[in-house]
Amino acid sequence: MGMRIGYARVSSAGHRLDVQLDRLADCDRVFHEKASGKSAKGRPELQNALDFVRDEDVFVVTKLDRLARSVVDLAVVVQKLESKNVDLVVLDQGIDTTTMYGRLQFNILAAIGEFERELIRERSMEGRAKAIARGVKFGAKPKLNTQEILSLLRDFETPGCSKTEIAEHYGISRSSVYRLHAEHQVAGG
């Protein structure tokens, strides 16, 4: 049988962890922090707890919003727990994946998270396609205009002309000099 690992979080220094810690008192180990829940990277103790849990452990939180700030964020945490064969118990919402009904409830939440992630991805791709159709250019603006590129290519072909000096002259990297040369060779240029 694995350990019970608790996680408690409050979002600001003015809030207190006492209530959550009291409710997690039966855990073998509790990770806690005072941090914003916007991303897992901003919650180092959550990452430490997720790294700490092992096969057959039970991860316990008092409320779902202490664990994740969105369904997508929750889906990421769940995936990590599932990959490590760790169950989840959320005390206030009555979620307990050690039971058949708890797993069903949680799989529904995970499916909603996956659906939300796909919706976001689809909307992003549609928005990008519409922007491209309107003529929006993505990526960095070219550093050189067509005339400068033609001049660079002539310099590149000039015997004894240093590629490093060419790069410095045009204010680009040496690898960009070679890339531009290769692109225009392929283009027949």
PDB file of C-alpha atoms in Angstrom:
ATOM      1  CA  MET A   1       0.000   0.000   0.000  1.00  0.00           C
ATOM      2  CA  GLY A   2       1.317   3.445  -0.932  1.00  0.00           C
ATOM      3  CA  MET A   3       1.543   6.665   1.029  1.00  0.00           C
ATOM      4  CA  ARG A   4      -1.017   9.472   1.281  1.00  0.00           C
ATOM      5  CA  ILE A   5       0.605  12.637  -0.050  1.00  0.00           C
ATOM      6  CA  GLY A   6      -1.179  15.921   0.612  1.00  0.00           C
ATOM      7  CA  TYR A   7      -0.919  19.226  -1.197  1.00  0.00           C
ATOM      8  CA  ALA A   8      -2.153  22.572   0.141  1.00  0.00           C
ATOM      9  CA  ARG A   9      -1.911  25.992  -1.454  1.00  0.00           C
ATOM     10  CA  VAL A  10      -3.059  29.507  -0.716  1.00  0.00           C
ATOM     11  CA  SER A  11      -2.758  32.173  -3.354  1.00  0.00           C
ATOM     12  CA  SER A  12      -1.365  35.034  -1.289  1.00  0.00           C
ATOM     13  CA  ALA A  13       0.640  35.715   1.803  1.00  0.00           C
ATOM     14  CA  GLY A  14      -2.476  37.097   3.531  1.00  0.00           C
ATOM     15  CA  HIS A  15      -4.250  33.736   3.438  1.00  0.00           C
ATOM     16  CA  ARG A  16      -3.589  30.933   5.897  1.00  0.00           C
ATOM     17  CA  LEU A  17      -2.857  27.271   5.267  1.00  0.00           C
ATOM     18  CA  ASP A  18      -4.100  26.102   8.691  1.00  0.00           C
ATOM     19  CA  VAL A  19      -7.540  24.857   7.590  1.00  0.00           C
ATOM     20  CA  GLN A  20      -6.147  22.873   4.648  1.00  0.00           C
ATOM     21  CA  LEU A  21      -3.296  21.449   6.735  1.00  0.00           C
ATOM     22  CA  ASP A  22      -5.743  20.331   9.455  1.00  0.00           C
ATOM     23  CA  ARG A  23      -7.823  18.503   6.842  1.00  0.00           C
ATOM     24  CA  LEU A  24      -4.691  16.835   5.423  1.00  0.00           C
ATOM     25  CA  ALA A  25      -3.457  15.733   8.867  1.00  0.00           C
ATOM     26  CA  ASP A  26      -3.907  12.020   8.036  1.00  0.00           C
ATOM     27  CA  CYS A  27      -1.436  12.281   5.126  1.00  0.00           C
ATOM     28  CA  ASP A  28       2.019  10.757   5.451  1.00  0.00           C
ATOM     29  CA  ARG A  29       3.576  13.850   3.941  1.00  0.00           C
ATOM     30  CA  VAL A  30       2.153  17.253   2.995  1.00  0.00           C
ATOM     31  CA  PHE A  31       3.590  19.698   0.495  1.00  0.00           C
ATOM     32  CA  HIS A  32       2.345  23.275   0.868  1.00  0.00           C
ATOM     33  CA  GLU A  33       2.976  26.712  -0.533  1.00  0.00           C
ATOM     34  CA  LYS A  34       1.759  30.262  -0.817  1.00  0.00           C
ATOM     35  CA  ALA A  35       1.761  30.892  -4.537  1.00  0.00           C
ATOM     36  CA  SER A  36      -0.416  31.976  -7.425  1.00  0.00           C
ATOM     37  CA  GLY A  37      -2.079  29.074  -9.192  1.00  0.00           C
ATOM     38  CA  LYS A  38      -1.760  30.460 -12.707  1.00  0.00           C
ATOM     39  CA  SER A  39       0.673  27.805 -13.895  1.00  0.00           C
ATOM     40  CA  ALA A  40       2.325  24.717 -12.505  1.00  0.00           C
ATOM     41  CA  LYS A  41       5.719  26.408 -12.993  1.00  0.00           C
ATOM     42  CA  GLY A  42       4.635  29.061 -10.496  1.00  0.00           C
ATOM     43  CA  ARG A  43       3.929  26.303  -7.964  1.00  0.00           C
ATOM     44  CA  PRO A  44       7.257  24.614  -7.179  1.00  0.00           C
ATOM     45  CA  GLU A  45       5.865  22.606  -4.253  1.00  0.00           C
ATOM     46  CA  LEU A  46       3.184  21.115  -6.505  1.00  0.00           C
ATOM     47  CA  GLN A  47       5.945  20.044  -8.889  1.00  0.00           C
ATOM     48  CA  ASN A  48       7.918  18.608  -5.954  1.00  0.00           C
ATOM     49  CA  ALA A  49       4.840  16.689  -4.775  1.00  0.00           C
ATOM     50  CA  LEU A  50       4.144  15.338  -8.283  1.00  0.00           C
ATOM     51  CA  ASP A  51       7.780  14.276  -8.573  1.00  0.00           C
ATOM     52  CA  PHE A  52       7.675  12.673  -5.111  1.00  0.00           C
ATOM     53  CA  VAL A  53       4.573  10.472  -5.525  1.00  0.00           C
ATOM     54  CA  ARG A  54       5.148   6.828  -6.412  1.00  0.00           C
ATOM     55  CA  ASP A  55       3.191   3.844  -7.670  1.00  0.00           C
ATOM     56  CA  GLU A  56       0.061   3.189  -5.570  1.00  0.00           C
ATOM     57  CA  ASP A  57       0.324   6.456  -3.589  1.00  0.00           C
ATOM     58  CA  VAL A  58      -2.778   8.600  -3.080  1.00  0.00           C
ATOM     59  CA  PHE A  59      -2.531  12.332  -3.809  1.00  0.00           C
ATOM     60  CA  VAL A  60      -4.886  14.332  -1.558  1.00  0.00           C
ATOM     61  CA  VAL A  61      -6.116  17.938  -1.864  1.00  0.00           C
ATOM     62  CA  THR A  62      -8.940  19.701  -0.062  1.00  0.00           C
ATOM     63  CA  LYS A  63     -10.448  21.359  -3.150  1.00  0.00           C
ATOM     64  CA  LEU A  64      -9.938  21.004  -6.879  1.00  0.00           C
ATOM     65  CA  ASP A  65      -9.069  24.699  -7.227  1.00  0.00           C
ATOM     66  CA  ARG A  66      -6.093  24.187  -4.888  1.00  0.00           C
ATOM     67  CA  LEU A  67      -4.688  21.757  -7.469  1.00  0.00           C
ATOM     68  CA  ALA A  68      -5.526  23.432 -10.787  1.00  0.00           C
ATOM     69  CA  ARG A  69      -6.839  26.755 -12.087  1.00  0.00           C
ATOM     70  CA  SER A  70      -8.425  25.405 -15.290  1.00  0.00           C
ATOM     71  CA  VAL A  71      -9.713  22.157 -16.690  1.00  0.00           C
ATOM     72  CA  VAL A  72      -6.725  22.080 -19.044  1.00  0.00           C
ATOM     73  CA  ASP A  73      -4.308  22.530 -16.123  1.00  0.00           C
ATOM     74  CA  LEU A  74      -6.159  19.797 -14.244  1.00  0.00           C
ATOM     75  CA  ALA A  75      -5.866  17.435 -17.210  1.00  0.00           C
ATOM     76  CA  VAL A  76      -2.071  17.904 -17.219  1.00  0.00           C
ATOM     77  CA  VAL A  77      -1.824  17.119 -13.487  1.00  0.00           C
ATOM     78  CA  VAL A  78      -4.133  14.112 -13.861  1.00  0.00           C
ATOM     79  CA  GLN A  79      -2.075  12.754 -16.733  1.00  0.00           C
ATOM     80  CA  LYS A  80       1.062  12.957 -14.593  1.00  0.00           C
ATOM     81  CA  LEU A  81      -0.672  11.184 -11.685  1.00  0.00           C
ATOM     82  CA  GLU A  82      -2.078   8.478 -13.966  1.00  0.00           C
ATOM     83  CA  SER A  83       1.313   7.895 -15.591  1.00  0.00           C
ATOM     84  CA  LYS A  84       2.727   7.209 -12.116  1.00  0.00           C
ATOM     85  CA  ASN A  85      -0.250   4.996 -11.103  1.00  0.00           C
ATOM     86  CA  VAL A  86      -1.234   7.446  -8.356  1.00  0.00           C
ATOM     87  CA  ASP A  87      -4.843   7.914  -7.225  1.00  0.00           C
ATOM     88  CA  LEU A  88      -6.386  11.300  -6.462  1.00  0.00           C
ATOM     89  CA  VAL A  89      -8.675  12.263  -3.594  1.00  0.00           C
ATOM     90  CA  VAL A  90     -10.342  15.682  -3.543  1.00  0.00           C
ATOM     91  CA  LEU A  91     -12.013  16.005  -0.151  1.00  0.00           C
ATOM     92  CA  ASP A  92     -14.584  18.791  -0.777  1.00  0.00           C
ATOM     93  CA  GLN A  93     -15.763  17.501  -4.164  1.00  0.00           C
ATOM     94  CA  GLY A  94     -15.884  13.880  -3.033  1.00  0.00           C
ATOM     95  CA  ILE A  95     -13.585  12.704  -5.828  1.00  0.00           C
ATOM     96  CA  ASP A  96     -11.763   9.502  -4.943  1.00  0.00           C
ATOM     97  CA  THR A  97     -10.140   7.578  -7.795  1.00  0.00           C
ATOM     98  CA  THR A  98      -9.452   4.647  -5.490  1.00  0.00           C
ATOM     99  CA  THR A  99     -13.130   3.745  -6.071  1.00  0.00           C
ATOM    100  CA  MET A 100     -14.897   2.765  -9.285  1.00  0.00           C
ATOM    101  CA  TYR A 101     -17.297   5.753  -9.063  1.00  0.00           C
ATOM    102  CA  GLY A 102     -14.479   8.163  -8.318  1.00  0.00           C
ATOM    103  CA  ARG A 103     -12.562   6.948 -11.380  1.00  0.00           C
ATOM    104  CA  LEU A 104     -15.686   7.425 -13.517  1.00  0.00           C
ATOM    105  CA  GLN A 105     -16.180  10.954 -12.195  1.00  0.00           C
ATOM    106  CA  PHE A 106     -12.561  11.789 -12.745  1.00  0.00           C
ATOM    107  CA  ASN A 107     -12.464  10.308 -16.261  1.00  0.00           C
ATOM    108  CA  ILE A 108     -15.391  12.552 -17.135  1.00  0.00           C
ATOM    109  CA  LEU A 109     -13.416  15.562 -15.870  1.00  0.00           C
ATOM    110  CA  ALA A 110     -10.344  14.442 -17.818  1.00  0.00           C
ATOM    111  CA  ALA A 111     -12.433  14.035 -20.988  1.00  0.00           C
ATOM    112  CA  ILE A 112     -13.794  17.563 -20.525  1.00  0.00           C
ATOM    113  CA  GLY A 113     -10.216  18.812 -20.131  1.00  0.00           C
ATOM    114  CA  GLU A 114      -9.135  17.083 -23.332  1.00  0.00           C
ATOM    115  CA  PHE A 115     -12.163  18.508 -25.157  1.00  0.00           C
ATOM    116  CA  GLU A 116     -11.351  22.019 -23.884  1.00  0.00           C
ATOM    117  CA  ARG A 117      -7.717  21.659 -24.984  1.00  0.00           C
ATOM    118  CA  GLU A 118      -8.825  20.605 -28.478  1.00  0.00           C
ATOM    119  CA  LEU A 119     -11.261  23.539 -28.670  1.00  0.00           C
ATOM    120  CA  ILE A 120      -8.502  25.976 -27.746  1.00  0.00           C
ATOM    121  CA  ARG A 121      -6.183  24.412 -30.333  1.00  0.00           C
ATOM    122  CA  GLU A 122      -8.878  24.522 -33.027  1.00  0.00           C
ATOM    123  CA  ARG A 123      -9.733  28.161 -32.275  1.00  0.00           C
ATOM    124  CA  SER A 124      -6.052  29.093 -32.368  1.00  0.00           C
ATOM    125  CA  MET A 125      -5.577  27.421 -35.749  1.00  0.00           C
ATOM    126  CA  GLU A 126      -8.722  29.122 -37.138  1.00  0.00           C
ATOM    127  CA  GLY A 127      -7.561  32.495 -35.844  1.00  0.00           C
ATOM    128  CA  ARG A 128      -4.121  32.001 -37.367  1.00  0.00           C
ATOM    129  CA  ALA A 129      -5.613  30.986 -40.743  1.00  0.00           C
ATOM    130  CA  LYS A 130      -7.881  34.063 -40.743  1.00  0.00           C
ATOM    131  CA  ALA A 131      -4.947  36.328 -39.858  1.00  0.00           C
ATOM    132  CA  ILE A 132      -2.837  34.852 -42.681  1.00  0.00           C
ATOM    133  CA  ALA A 133      -5.752  35.365 -45.093  1.00  0.00           C
ATOM    134  CA  ARG A 134      -5.829  39.030 -44.011  1.00  0.00           C
ATOM    135  CA  GLY A 135      -2.128  39.288 -44.833  1.00  0.00           C
ATOM    136  CA  VAL A 136      -0.715  39.113 -41.303  1.00  0.00           C
ATOM    137  CA  LYS A 137       2.855  37.840 -41.327  1.00  0.00           C
ATOM    138  CA  PHE A 138       3.964  35.644 -38.425  1.00  0.00           C
ATOM    139  CA  GLY A 139       7.514  35.340 -37.182  1.00  0.00           C
ATOM    140  CA  ALA A 140      10.343  37.827 -37.100  1.00  0.00           C
ATOM    141  CA  LYS A 141      10.516  40.524 -39.724  1.00  0.00           C
ATOM    142  CA  PRO A 142      13.256  39.949 -42.311  1.00  0.00           C
ATOM    143  CA  LYS A 143      16.390  41.911 -41.449  1.00  0.00           C
ATOM    144  CA  LEU A 144      17.384  42.355 -45.070  1.00  0.00           C
ATOM    145  CA  ASN A 145      15.427  43.630 -48.054  1.00  0.00           C
ATOM    146  CA  THR A 146      15.647  42.027 -51.510  1.00  0.00           C
ATOM    147  CA  GLN A 147      18.426  44.363 -52.683  1.00  0.00           C
ATOM    148  CA  GLU A 148      20.531  43.626 -49.598  1.00  0.00           C
ATOM    149  CA  ILE A 149      20.057  39.872 -50.050  1.00  0.00           C
ATOM    150  CA  LEU A 150      21.202  40.079 -53.678  1.00  0.00           C
ATOM    151  CA  SER A 151      24.248  42.076 -52.575  1.00  0.00           C
ATOM    152  CA  LEU A 152      24.981  39.537 -49.814  1.00  0.00           C
ATOM    153  CA  LEU A 153      24.770  36.672 -52.344  1.00  0.00           C
ATOM    154  CA  ARG A 154      27.266  38.432 -54.620  1.00  0.00           C
ATOM    155  CA  ASP A 155      29.592  38.944 -51.643  1.00  0.00           C
ATOM    156  CA  PHE A 156      29.173  35.272 -50.694  1.00  0.00           C
ATOM    157  CA  GLU A 157      30.355  34.170 -54.139  1.00  0.00           C
ATOM    158  CA  THR A 158      33.321  36.580 -54.138  1.00  0.00           C
ATOM    159  CA  PRO A 159      36.545  34.606 -53.571  1.00  0.00           C
ATOM    160  CA  GLY A 160      38.383  35.535 -50.371  1.00  0.00           C
ATOM    161  CA  CYS A 161      35.370  37.299 -48.854  1.00  0.00           C
ATOM    162  CA  SER A 162      35.006  36.149 -45.219  1.00  0.00           C
ATOM    163  CA  LYS A 163      31.544  34.862 -44.269  1.00  0.00           C
ATOM    164  CA  THR A 164      32.067  36.322 -40.784  1.00  0.00           C
ATOM    165  CA  GLU A 165      32.768  39.756 -42.287  1.00  0.00           C
ATOM    166  CA  ILE A 166      29.678  39.437 -44.503  1.00  0.00           C
ATOM    167  CA  ALA A 167      27.567  38.613 -41.430  1.00  0.00           C
ATOM    168  CA  GLU A 168      28.972  41.584 -39.498  1.00  0.00           C
ATOM    169  CA  HIS A 169      28.459  43.926 -42.479  1.00  0.00           C
ATOM    170  CA  TYR A 170      24.766  42.996 -42.816  1.00  0.00           C
ATOM    171  CA  GLY A 171      24.114  42.714 -39.077  1.00  0.00           C
ATOM    172  CA  ILE A 172      23.085  39.062 -39.152  1.00  0.00           C
ATOM    173  CA  SER A 173      24.581  35.824 -37.891  1.00  0.00           C
ATOM    174  CA  ARG A 174      27.027  33.719 -39.855  1.00  0.00           C
ATOM    175  CA  SER A 175      24.478  30.886 -39.949  1.00  0.00           C
ATOM    176  CA  SER A 176      21.943  33.293 -41.510  1.00  0.00           C
ATOM    177  CA  VAL A 177      24.463  34.102 -44.245  1.00  0.00           C
ATOM    178  CA  TYR A 178      24.761  30.388 -45.086  1.00  0.00           C
ATOM    179  CA  ARG A 179      20.979  29.865 -44.774  1.00  0.00           C
ATOM    180  CA  LEU A 180      20.201  32.723 -47.172  1.00  0.00           C
ATOM    181  CA  HIS A 181      22.776  31.400 -49.626  1.00  0.00           C
ATOM    182  CA  ALA A 182      21.315  27.868 -49.432  1.00  0.00           C
ATOM    183  CA  GLU A 183      17.727  29.115 -49.814  1.00  0.00           C
ATOM    184  CA  HIS A 184      18.579  31.082 -52.920  1.00  0.00           C
ATOM    185  CA  GLN A 185      20.598  28.228 -54.420  1.00  0.00           C
ATOM    186  CA  VAL A 186      17.576  25.938 -54.056  1.00  0.00           C
ATOM    187  CA  ALA A 187      15.311  28.616 -55.485  1.00  0.00           C
ATOM    188  CA  GLY A 188      17.551  28.797 -58.521  1.00  0.00           C
ATOM    189  CA  GLY A 189      18.901  32.029 -57.540  1.00  0.00           C
TER     190      GLY A 189
END
